[in-house]
Coordinates of C-alpha atoms and ligand atoms in Angstrom, one line a residue:
Chain A
M29 CA 98.8 95.6 113.5
S30 CA 99.3 92.4 111.5
I31 CA 100.8 92.5 108.1
V32 CA 97.6 91.1 106.6
R33 CA 95.6 93.9 108.0
L34 CA 98.1 96.4 106.8
L35 CA 98.0 94.9 103.3
I36 CA 94.3 94.7 102.9
G37 CA 92.9 97.0 105.5
G38 CA 90.4 99.5 104.0
A39 CA 89.8 97.4 100.9
T40 CA 86.2 96.4 100.2
P41 CA 85.4 92.7 99.6
R42 CA 84.6 93.7 96.0
A43 CA 88.1 95.1 95.6
L44 CA 89.7 92.1 97.2
A45 CA 87.8 89.7 94.9
L46 CA 88.9 91.7 91.8
L47 CA 92.5 91.7 93.1
A48 CA 92.4 87.9 93.7
A49 CA 91.0 87.3 90.2
L50 CA 93.7 89.5 88.7
L51 CA 96.4 87.6 90.6
A52 CA 95.0 84.2 89.6
F53 CA 94.9 85.3 86.0
L54 CA 98.5 86.5 86.1
V55 CA 99.8 83.3 87.7
A56 CA 97.9 81.1 85.2
A57 CA 98.6 83.3 82.2
P58 CA 101.6 81.4 80.7
A59 CA 99.4 78.2 80.5
F60 CA 97.1 79.7 77.9
L61 CA 98.9 82.7 76.4
G62 CA 100.7 82.2 73.1
P63 CA 104.3 83.4 72.7
Y64 CA 103.3 86.8 71.3
A65 CA 100.8 87.5 74.1
L66 CA 103.2 86.3 76.7
S67 CA 105.9 88.7 75.4
V68 CA 103.4 91.5 75.7
A69 CA 102.4 90.5 79.2
I70 CA 106.1 90.5 80.1
L71 CA 106.5 94.0 78.8
I72 CA 103.5 95.2 80.8
L73 CA 104.8 93.7 84.0
Y74 CA 108.2 95.2 83.4
F75 CA 106.8 98.7 83.0
A76 CA 104.5 98.2 86.0
F77 CA 107.5 97.2 88.1
V78 CA 109.8 100.1 87.1
G79 CA 106.9 102.4 87.2
Q80 CA 106.2 101.4 90.8
A81 CA 109.8 102.0 91.6
W82 CA 109.9 105.5 90.0
N83 CA 106.5 106.3 91.6
I84 CA 108.1 106.1 95.1
M85 CA 110.1 109.1 94.3
M86 CA 107.7 111.2 92.2
G87 CA 104.3 110.0 93.3
F88 CA 105.0 109.5 97.0
A89 CA 107.9 111.9 97.9
G90 CA 107.3 114.4 95.1
Q91 CA 110.9 114.3 93.7
L92 CA 111.1 114.4 89.9
S93 CA 113.7 112.0 88.5
L94 CA 114.3 112.0 84.8
G95 CA 117.4 109.9 85.1
H96 CA 116.1 106.6 86.3
A97 CA 117.9 104.8 83.4
L98 CA 121.0 105.4 85.6
Y99 CA 119.9 102.8 88.1
A100 CA 118.4 100.3 85.6
G101 CA 121.6 100.6 83.5
L102 CA 124.0 100.2 86.4
G103 CA 122.0 97.3 87.8
G104 CA 122.0 95.5 84.4
Y105 CA 125.6 96.2 83.6
I106 CA 126.9 95.1 87.1
A107 CA 124.9 91.8 87.1
A108 CA 125.6 91.0 83.5
G109 CA 129.3 91.9 83.9
L110 CA 129.7 89.7 86.9
F111 CA 128.1 86.8 85.1
F112 CA 130.0 87.4 81.8
H113 CA 133.4 87.7 83.4
Y114 CA 133.3 85.5 86.5
G115 CA 130.2 83.3 86.0
I116 CA 128.6 84.9 89.1
G117 CA 124.8 84.3 88.8
P118 CA 122.3 87.1 88.9
W119 CA 120.9 86.1 92.3
V120 CA 124.2 87.1 93.8
G121 CA 125.0 89.7 91.2
A122 CA 121.7 91.4 92.0
F123 CA 122.9 92.3 95.5
V124 CA 126.0 93.9 94.1
A125 CA 123.9 95.7 91.4
V126 CA 121.5 97.0 94.0
A127 CA 124.3 98.2 96.3
V128 CA 126.0 100.1 93.4
A129 CA 122.7 101.6 92.3
V130 CA 121.8 102.6 95.9
L131 CA 125.2 104.3 96.2
A132 CA 124.6 106.2 93.0
G133 CA 121.1 107.2 94.2
C134 CA 122.5 108.4 97.5
I135 CA 125.1 110.5 95.7
V136 CA 122.4 112.1 93.4
G137 CA 120.1 112.5 96.4
Y138 CA 122.8 114.0 98.7
L139 CA 123.7 116.6 96.1
G140 CA 120.1 117.4 95.2
F141 CA 118.6 117.4 98.6
R142 CA 121.4 118.8 100.7
F143 CA 121.5 121.8 98.4
S144 CA 117.7 121.9 98.2
L145 CA 117.4 121.5 94.5
A146 CA 113.7 121.3 93.8
G147 CA 111.5 120.4 90.8
V148 CA 113.2 120.8 87.4
Y149 CA 116.6 121.6 88.9
F150 CA 116.6 118.3 90.7
A151 CA 115.4 116.6 87.5
L152 CA 118.4 118.2 85.6
L153 CA 120.8 116.8 88.1
T154 CA 119.3 113.3 87.6
I155 CA 119.7 113.6 83.8
A156 CA 123.3 114.9 84.2
F157 CA 124.3 111.8 86.2
S158 CA 122.7 109.4 83.8
E159 CA 124.5 111.1 80.9
F160 CA 127.9 111.1 82.7
T161 CA 127.5 107.5 83.4
R162 CA 126.6 106.7 79.8
I163 CA 129.8 108.4 78.6
A164 CA 131.8 106.6 81.3
F165 CA 130.4 103.2 80.1
D166 CA 131.3 104.1 76.5
H167 CA 134.9 103.9 77.6
W168 CA 134.8 101.2 80.2
T169 CA 136.3 98.1 78.6
W170 CA 135.2 95.7 81.4
A171 CA 131.6 96.5 80.5
G172 CA 132.3 96.2 76.8
G173 CA 132.6 99.9 76.0
S174 CA 130.4 101.4 73.3
G175 CA 130.5 98.0 71.5
G176 CA 128.2 96.6 74.1
L177 CA 128.1 93.6 76.4
F178 CA 126.5 90.3 75.3
L179 CA 125.4 87.3 77.3
K180 CA 125.5 83.9 75.7
V181 CA 122.1 82.5 74.7
Q182 CA 121.7 78.8 75.1
G183 CA 118.5 77.6 73.4
G184 CA 116.3 75.2 75.2
V185 CA 118.2 75.4 78.5
T186 CA 116.3 76.4 81.7
D187 CA 118.7 77.3 84.5
I188 CA 116.8 79.1 87.2
L189 CA 120.0 79.6 89.2
N190 CA 121.5 81.7 86.4
L191 CA 118.3 83.1 85.1
R192 CA 118.8 81.4 81.8
G193 CA 115.7 80.1 80.0
G194 CA 112.7 80.9 78.0
A195 CA 109.9 83.5 78.2
T196 CA 108.0 81.7 80.9
L197 CA 110.9 81.9 83.3
F198 CA 111.3 85.6 82.7
Y199 CA 107.5 86.1 83.0
Y200 CA 107.4 84.6 86.4
A201 CA 110.5 86.5 87.5
I202 CA 109.1 89.8 86.5
L203 CA 105.7 88.9 88.0
I204 CA 107.3 88.2 91.3
L205 CA 109.2 91.5 91.2
A206 CA 106.0 93.4 90.2
V207 CA 103.9 91.9 92.9
G208 CA 106.7 92.3 95.5
A209 CA 107.1 96.0 94.6
F210 CA 103.3 96.5 94.9
V211 CA 103.2 94.9 98.3
L212 CA 106.3 96.8 99.4
C213 CA 104.7 100.1 98.3
R214 CA 101.5 99.4 100.0
L215 CA 103.3 98.6 103.3
L216 CA 105.4 101.8 102.9
L217 CA 102.4 104.0 102.2
E218 CA 100.7 102.7 105.3
S219 CA 103.7 103.5 107.5
R220 CA 105.0 106.6 109.1
L221 CA 107.6 106.9 106.4
G222 CA 105.0 106.8 103.6
R223 CA 102.9 109.5 105.3
Y224 CA 106.0 111.6 105.7
W225 CA 106.7 111.3 102.0
L226 CA 103.2 112.4 101.1
A227 CA 103.6 115.4 103.5
I228 CA 106.9 116.3 101.8
R229 CA 105.4 116.0 98.4
E230 CA 102.6 118.4 99.4
D231 CA 104.7 121.0 101.3
A232 CA 108.2 120.2 102.6
E233 CA 108.4 123.3 104.8
A234 CA 105.2 122.5 106.6
A235 CA 106.3 118.9 106.9
Q236 CA 109.5 119.8 108.5
A237 CA 107.7 122.1 111.0
V238 CA 105.7 119.1 112.3
G239 CA 108.9 117.1 112.8
V240 CA 109.4 115.4 109.5
P241 CA 113.2 114.8 108.9
V242 CA 112.8 115.9 105.3
F243 CA 116.4 115.2 104.1
R244 CA 116.5 111.7 105.6
C245 CA 113.1 110.8 104.2
K246 CA 114.0 111.9 100.7
M247 CA 117.3 109.9 100.9
I248 CA 115.4 106.8 101.9
A249 CA 113.0 107.3 98.9
I250 CA 115.7 107.6 96.4
A251 CA 117.6 104.6 97.9
I252 CA 114.5 102.3 97.7
S253 CA 113.6 103.6 94.3
A254 CA 117.1 103.0 93.0
A255 CA 117.3 99.5 94.5
L256 CA 114.1 98.4 92.8
T257 CA 115.0 100.0 89.5
A258 CA 118.4 98.2 89.6
L259 CA 116.5 94.9 89.9
A260 CA 114.5 95.8 86.9
G261 CA 117.8 96.5 85.1
V262 CA 119.2 93.1 86.1
W263 CA 116.1 91.3 84.8
N264 CA 116.2 93.4 81.7
A265 CA 119.9 92.5 81.0
F266 CA 119.3 88.8 81.3
Y267 CA 116.0 88.9 79.3
Y268 CA 117.5 90.7 76.3
N269 CA 121.1 89.4 76.7
N270 CA 122.7 92.6 75.4
L271 CA 123.6 96.0 76.8
F272 CA 124.7 99.1 75.1
P273 CA 125.5 102.4 76.9
E274 CA 123.6 104.3 74.2
T275 CA 120.4 102.5 75.1
A276 CA 120.8 101.4 78.7
F277 CA 121.5 105.0 79.9
A278 CA 119.4 106.8 77.2
M279 CA 117.2 109.7 78.0
G280 CA 114.4 107.8 76.3
R281 CA 114.8 104.9 78.7
S282 CA 114.4 107.3 81.6
I283 CA 111.3 108.9 80.1
E284 CA 109.8 105.5 79.3
I285 CA 110.1 104.6 83.0
T286 CA 108.0 107.6 84.0
L287 CA 105.1 107.1 81.6
A288 CA 103.2 104.3 83.2
P289 CA 102.7 106.0 86.6
I290 CA 102.0 109.3 84.9
I291 CA 99.3 107.9 82.6
G292 CA 98.0 105.5 85.3
G293 CA 98.0 108.0 88.2
L294 CA 100.9 109.5 90.1
G295 CA 101.1 108.4 93.7
T296 CA 98.6 105.6 93.4
L297 CA 99.4 101.9 93.8
F298 CA 97.5 100.7 90.8
G299 CA 98.5 103.7 88.6
P300 CA 101.8 102.1 87.3
I301 CA 100.0 98.8 86.6
V302 CA 97.1 100.4 84.7
G303 CA 99.4 102.8 82.9
A304 CA 101.6 99.9 81.8
V305 CA 98.6 98.0 80.4
V306 CA 97.4 101.1 78.5
L307 CA 100.8 102.1 77.2
T308 CA 101.9 98.6 76.1
G309 CA 98.6 97.8 74.7
M310 CA 98.6 101.0 72.7
G311 CA 102.1 100.5 71.5
E312 CA 101.3 97.0 70.2
L313 CA 98.1 98.2 68.6
F314 CA 99.8 101.0 66.7
T315 CA 102.7 98.8 65.7
D316 CA 100.1 96.5 64.1
L317 CA 98.2 99.2 62.5
T318 CA 101.1 101.1 61.0
E319 CA 102.8 98.0 59.8
H320 CA 100.1 97.7 57.1
L321 CA 100.3 101.3 56.2
K322 CA 104.1 101.3 55.7
I323 CA 104.6 104.9 56.7
S324 CA 107.7 105.3 58.9
G325 CA 107.2 107.3 62.2
L326 CA 103.5 106.9 62.1
K327 CA 103.5 104.7 65.1
Q328 CA 105.3 107.4 67.2
I329 CA 102.9 110.0 66.0
F330 CA 99.9 107.9 67.0
Y331 CA 101.5 107.0 70.3
G332 CA 102.3 110.7 71.1
L333 CA 98.8 111.8 70.2
A334 CA 97.2 109.1 72.3
L335 CA 99.3 110.1 75.3
L336 CA 98.3 113.7 74.8
V337 CA 94.6 112.8 74.7
I338 CA 94.9 110.7 77.9
V339 CA 96.8 113.4 79.8
I340 CA 94.2 116.0 78.8
W341 CA 91.2 113.7 79.4
R342 CA 92.4 112.4 82.8
P343 CA 95.1 114.7 84.2
A344 CA 95.1 112.7 87.4
G345 CA 95.6 109.5 85.5
V346 CA 93.4 106.7 84.3
W347 CA 93.3 104.7 87.5
P348 CA 91.3 107.1 89.7
W349 CA 88.7 107.2 87.0
L350 CA 88.8 103.4 86.5
A351 CA 88.6 102.8 90.2
K352 CA 85.4 104.7 90.4
R353 CA 83.9 102.7 87.5
L354 CA 84.9 99.5 89.2
G355 CA 83.5 100.6 92.5
V356 CA 86.8 100.1 94.3
E357 CA 87.7 103.7 95.2
E358 CA 90.1 104.1 98.1
R359 CA 88.7 106.0 101.1
G360 CA 89.6 109.7 101.4
R361 CA 92.8 110.2 103.1
Chain B
M11 CA 101.8 117.8 128.3
S12 CA 102.9 120.9 130.2
G13 CA 104.4 124.3 129.2
A14 CA 108.0 125.2 128.5
R15 CA 109.6 128.6 129.2
L16 CA 110.7 130.5 126.2
E17 CA 113.6 133.0 126.4
I18 CA 114.6 135.2 123.5
E19 CA 117.9 137.1 123.9
A20 CA 119.1 140.0 121.8
L21 CA 117.8 138.3 118.6
G22 CA 118.9 139.9 115.3
K23 CA 118.3 139.2 111.6
R24 CA 119.1 141.0 108.4
F25 CA 117.8 140.2 104.9
R26 CA 120.4 141.6 102.5
G27 CA 120.5 145.2 103.7
L28 CA 117.2 145.2 105.5
R29 CA 117.3 145.0 109.3
A30 CA 114.3 142.8 109.9
V31 CA 114.9 142.1 113.6
H32 CA 117.3 144.0 115.9
D33 CA 118.2 143.3 119.5
V34 CA 114.9 141.8 120.5
S35 CA 114.7 140.2 124.0
F36 CA 111.7 138.9 125.9
A37 CA 110.6 135.8 127.8
V38 CA 107.4 133.8 128.1
P39 CA 107.1 131.9 131.4
A40 CA 106.0 128.3 131.3
G41 CA 102.3 128.0 131.0
A42 CA 101.7 131.6 130.1
I43 CA 99.9 133.1 127.1
H44 CA 101.7 136.1 125.6
A45 CA 101.1 138.2 122.5
L46 CA 103.5 139.7 120.0
I47 CA 102.0 142.6 118.2
G48 CA 103.2 145.4 115.8
P49 CA 102.5 146.8 112.4
N50 CA 103.0 144.8 109.2
G51 CA 106.6 144.3 108.4
A52 CA 107.7 144.8 112.0
G53 CA 109.5 141.5 112.1
K54 CA 107.1 139.3 114.0
T55 CA 107.0 136.4 111.6
T56 CA 110.8 136.6 111.3
I57 CA 111.1 136.2 115.1
F58 CA 108.8 133.1 114.8
N59 CA 110.9 131.7 112.0
M60 CA 114.1 132.1 114.1
I61 CA 112.5 130.3 117.0
A62 CA 111.2 127.5 114.8
G63 CA 114.6 127.0 113.0
V64 CA 113.6 128.1 109.5
F65 CA 116.8 130.1 109.5
P66 CA 119.3 130.8 112.2
P67 CA 119.5 134.2 113.8
D68 CA 122.4 136.5 112.9
A69 CA 122.7 137.5 116.5
G70 CA 121.3 136.4 119.9
A71 CA 119.8 133.2 121.2
V72 CA 116.6 131.3 121.7
R73 CA 116.2 129.0 124.7
L74 CA 113.5 126.6 125.6
D75 CA 113.5 125.6 129.3
G76 CA 117.0 126.9 129.4
R77 CA 118.2 124.8 126.5
P78 CA 119.5 126.6 123.4
I79 CA 117.5 125.8 120.3
S80 CA 118.6 128.5 117.9
G81 CA 120.3 127.0 114.9
L82 CA 118.6 123.7 115.1
R83 CA 116.7 122.3 112.1
P84 CA 112.9 122.9 112.1
D85 CA 112.1 119.2 112.7
L86 CA 114.5 119.2 115.7
V87 CA 112.9 122.3 117.1
C88 CA 109.6 120.5 116.8
A89 CA 111.1 117.5 118.6
A90 CA 112.2 119.9 121.3
G91 CA 108.6 120.9 121.9
V92 CA 107.8 123.8 119.6
G93 CA 104.6 123.7 117.5
R94 CA 104.0 126.5 115.0
T95 CA 101.4 127.7 112.5
F96 CA 102.1 129.6 109.3
Q97 CA 100.6 133.0 108.7
I98 CA 100.3 132.1 105.0
V99 CA 98.6 128.8 105.6
K100 CA 100.4 125.7 104.4
P101 CA 98.0 122.8 104.3
F102 CA 99.0 119.5 102.7
K103 CA 96.5 120.2 100.0
G104 CA 96.2 116.8 98.4
L105 CA 95.6 115.0 101.7
S106 CA 92.5 114.8 103.7
V107 CA 92.0 117.0 106.7
L108 CA 92.5 113.9 109.0
E109 CA 95.7 112.9 107.2
N110 CA 97.0 116.5 107.5
V111 CA 96.8 116.3 111.3
T112 CA 97.8 112.6 111.4
V113 CA 101.2 113.6 109.9
G114 CA 101.7 115.9 112.9
A115 CA 100.6 113.2 115.4
L116 CA 103.0 110.7 113.8
H117 CA 105.8 112.7 115.3
R118 CA 105.0 111.3 118.8
H119 CA 103.1 108.2 117.8
A120 CA 104.8 106.0 115.1
D121 CA 101.8 103.8 114.7
L122 CA 99.5 105.1 112.0
E123 CA 96.3 103.9 113.7
T124 CA 97.2 105.6 117.0
A125 CA 98.2 108.8 115.2
R126 CA 94.9 108.8 113.4
E127 CA 93.0 108.5 116.6
R128 CA 94.9 111.4 118.2
A129 CA 94.4 113.5 115.1
G130 CA 90.6 112.7 115.1
A131 CA 90.3 113.9 118.7
I132 CA 92.1 117.2 118.0
L133 CA 89.9 117.8 115.0
D134 CA 86.8 117.3 117.1
A135 CA 88.1 119.7 119.7
L136 CA 88.7 122.3 116.9
E137 CA 85.2 121.7 115.4
L138 CA 86.7 120.3 112.2
G139 CA 85.6 116.7 113.0
D140 CA 82.9 116.6 110.3
R141 CA 85.3 117.8 107.6
R142 CA 87.9 115.1 108.3
H143 CA 87.5 113.3 105.0
Q144 CA 87.6 116.4 102.8
L145 CA 90.7 117.3 101.0
A146 CA 92.5 120.2 102.7
E147 CA 92.4 122.2 99.5
A148 CA 88.6 122.2 99.7
L149 CA 88.6 124.1 103.1
T150 CA 87.6 127.7 103.5
L151 CA 90.3 130.1 104.9
P152 CA 88.9 130.1 108.5
D153 CA 88.9 126.3 108.4
R154 CA 92.5 126.3 107.0
K155 CA 93.5 128.5 109.9
R156 CA 92.0 126.0 112.3
L157 CA 93.7 123.2 110.5
E158 CA 97.1 124.9 111.0
V159 CA 96.4 125.0 114.8
A160 CA 95.2 121.3 114.8
R161 CA 98.3 120.1 112.9
A162 CA 100.7 122.0 115.2
L163 CA 98.9 120.7 118.3
A164 CA 99.1 117.2 117.0
T165 CA 102.9 117.2 117.6
E166 CA 102.2 117.7 121.3
P167 CA 104.2 120.9 121.8
T168 CA 105.1 122.5 125.0
L169 CA 105.3 125.9 123.3
L170 CA 102.7 126.9 120.7
L171 CA 103.5 129.7 118.2
L172 CA 100.4 131.1 116.5
D173 CA 100.9 133.4 113.6
E174 CA 97.7 135.4 113.0
V175 CA 95.4 132.5 113.3
M176 CA 92.4 134.8 113.9
A177 CA 92.9 136.8 110.8
G178 CA 89.9 136.4 108.5
L179 CA 87.7 134.8 111.2
R180 CA 84.3 136.3 112.0
P181 CA 83.9 137.7 115.5
T182 CA 81.9 134.7 116.7
E183 CA 84.7 132.4 115.3
V184 CA 87.3 134.5 117.0
D185 CA 85.5 134.0 120.3
R186 CA 85.3 130.3 119.8
M187 CA 89.1 130.1 119.0
V188 CA 89.8 132.3 122.1
T189 CA 87.7 129.9 124.2
F190 CA 89.5 126.9 122.7
L191 CA 92.9 128.3 123.4
R192 CA 92.1 129.4 126.9
D193 CA 90.7 125.9 127.7
L194 CA 93.7 124.2 126.2
N195 CA 96.0 126.3 128.2
A196 CA 94.1 125.8 131.4
R197 CA 93.9 122.0 130.8
T198 CA 97.4 121.3 129.6
G199 CA 99.5 124.2 130.8
I200 CA 100.9 124.7 127.3
T201 CA 102.8 127.9 126.8
V202 CA 101.4 130.1 124.0
L203 CA 103.0 133.0 122.0
L204 CA 100.6 134.5 119.5
I205 CA 101.1 137.1 116.8
E206 CA 97.7 138.8 116.4
H207 CA 96.2 141.9 114.9
V208 CA 92.7 141.1 116.3
M209 CA 92.9 143.1 119.5
R210 CA 89.8 141.5 120.9
A211 CA 91.6 138.2 121.0
V212 CA 94.8 139.7 122.4
M213 CA 92.9 141.4 125.2
A214 CA 91.0 138.3 126.0
L215 CA 93.9 135.9 126.0
A216 CA 97.3 137.5 126.7
A217 CA 98.6 138.2 130.1
H218 CA 101.5 140.1 128.6
V219 CA 102.1 141.9 125.3
V220 CA 105.4 142.6 123.5
V221 CA 105.3 145.3 120.8
V222 CA 107.7 145.4 117.9
S223 CA 108.1 148.0 115.2
S224 CA 110.7 148.2 112.4
G225 CA 112.4 145.2 113.9
E226 CA 112.8 146.5 117.4
K227 CA 111.0 146.0 120.6
I228 CA 109.3 149.3 121.6
A229 CA 107.2 148.3 124.6
E230 CA 106.0 145.4 126.7
G231 CA 103.5 145.1 129.5
T232 CA 100.0 144.0 130.3
P233 CA 97.3 144.7 127.7
A234 CA 96.0 147.6 129.7
E235 CA 99.5 149.2 130.0
I236 CA 100.1 148.7 126.3
A237 CA 96.8 150.3 125.4
R238 CA 98.0 153.5 127.2
H239 CA 101.7 153.4 126.0
Q240 CA 102.6 156.5 124.0
A241 CA 105.2 154.8 121.7
V242 CA 102.6 152.2 120.8
L243 CA 99.9 154.7 120.2
D244 CA 102.3 156.7 117.9
V245 CA 103.1 153.6 115.9
Y246 CA 99.5 152.5 115.5
L247 CA 98.1 156.0 115.0
G248 CA 100.9 156.7 112.6
D249 CA 99.8 153.5 110.8
A250 CA 96.2 154.5 110.8
A251 CA 97.0 158.0 109.6
G252 CA 99.1 156.4 106.8
D253 CA 96.2 154.1 105.9
A254 CA 93.8 157.1 105.8
A255 CA 96.1 159.1 103.5
Ligands
ADP405 N1 112.7 135.3 103.9 C1 112.8 136.7 103.8 N2 113.7 137.2 102.9 C2 113.8 138.5 102.7 N3 113.1 139.4 103.4 C3 112.2 139.0 104.4 C4 112.1 137.6 104.6 N4 111.1 137.4 105.6 C5 110.8 138.6 105.9 N5 111.4 139.6 105.2 C6 111.3 141.0 105.4 O1 111.5 141.3 106.8 C7 110.6 142.3 107.3 C8 109.8 141.7 108.4 O2 108.9 140.8 107.9 P1 108.0 139.9 108.8 O3 108.8 139.3 109.9 O4 107.2 139.0 107.9 O5 107.0 141.0 109.4 P2 105.6 140.8 110.2 O6 105.3 139.4 110.4 O7 105.8 141.6 111.5 O8 104.5 141.5 109.3 C9 109.8 142.7 106.1 O9 110.3 143.9 105.5 C10 109.9 141.5 105.1 O10 109.8 142.0 103.8
MG406 MG1 103.8 138.2 109.7

């Protein structure tokens, strides 16, 4: 079967047309978006990308990770550290960052899956590793310790090789990552491995009885997920130019990663994207609203309430509902 | 696809203090259909779980065509040629009926398209073809039982273990399942071991019956012999008397 057929097989002409329009819009966006709108678009793509990465574990393979900040943090720190200390650019640093994050993922996965920790127990393990790492980074001087690691900001310079430049550069970098992750996930889902993940998510014992090597499939899921999340971390480090253990490995960072796919629709390809749009849009809207009201914490309350309403209103996520409205439902599988 | 010979030798299993299976031996020749019967709690499903690799036996061995398989992981037992159904059905609820069976077919056919075709053919044979796009969670219990059989068959086993797949089926549905299994066995030579309470099905299908009670084998023979066997009658009549009380 050709790659093209794998990619678009089963999609209606209407769905393909909508997808092409969306892609064209995203590619052209920096030409007509102002600086503020562009920064919002960047945030959306970032959450769509990490959401896609996390969704591989939870949405596809059914393994709840609440410690994905571990991989993003490791990725960011490794690439930023290599650049800061040795001038090694992020295109090379990313390989090292990914390797380290995959190793970390494999350790977490080995402990969790070998000893059959399921559900919340596995989630606790992922939190524990993220927390240990945060404490270790607090004391690791190479990475700047608790005082943080800062990358030099040179105004007006665009240096693609070292990922130094303005918002447009970072916009296209995260767009490529997000589109790449989407394509990868689609290909994975339409493969034996992807189907095995879904089977494990539904019932691991039944899956193993029909020949699914459950442990191996879960390990591959966590490795791919950690690798993609590490890339998000690298991008993040170079975009914001600073890293602190308290934020890079924070519980809140891990939770943030899970929200877009949960709101958009677990296990769906468009869920993380739709979720990222909804969440980021809401966040900006509430920031705007509450700024005028000058009541601290109001934004968080609005945001939390809105999440609650969405989860109650669409427990399966916004995307399945939206897809029906747009007439682009996927066929039953 | 042809059948494999199953040998069970002095199999034993304890759960904490409970002796669930003790010193059970029997064999199913290649291509035969045998039944495993006994009252609830006799240890039948535990024997299946040991064959299928869910947990290793405490004692004894399981051999498939002479090759030891006890202690292997379930997916490796499946690869060795054993397909099993679950008494408490375990459908992949959020997937369609077709995708449920496709997962099984992927075991021998890595290509998704080919696996789907195989799965579709098996569903048609089990009269589930028109439900293929429904979610498995939407199926009725009899259809879920059929789905269990379809998914196990999709792995192209040489030994099929059926754990009470007729339970909850109406008499006409039992007859259709019996016909399906008999045809399948005649066509492919697959070996079948079935745990069954529906005696109508046991009598119609099994050449040989093994009876277990309280974890031990108490009798084996042709269905006719078993029907006359005193120890079996005692167990079942005792059971019936207990039920009546
Ligand atoms: N995984 C298990 N853990 C503990 N006890 C079990 C387990 N599986 C079965 N048993 C016990 O072993 C005995 C035999 O059960 P089982 O093999 O399911 O009987 P049957 O299938 O003949 O009705 C029962 O007393 C049951 O409670
Ligand atoms: Mg049983």
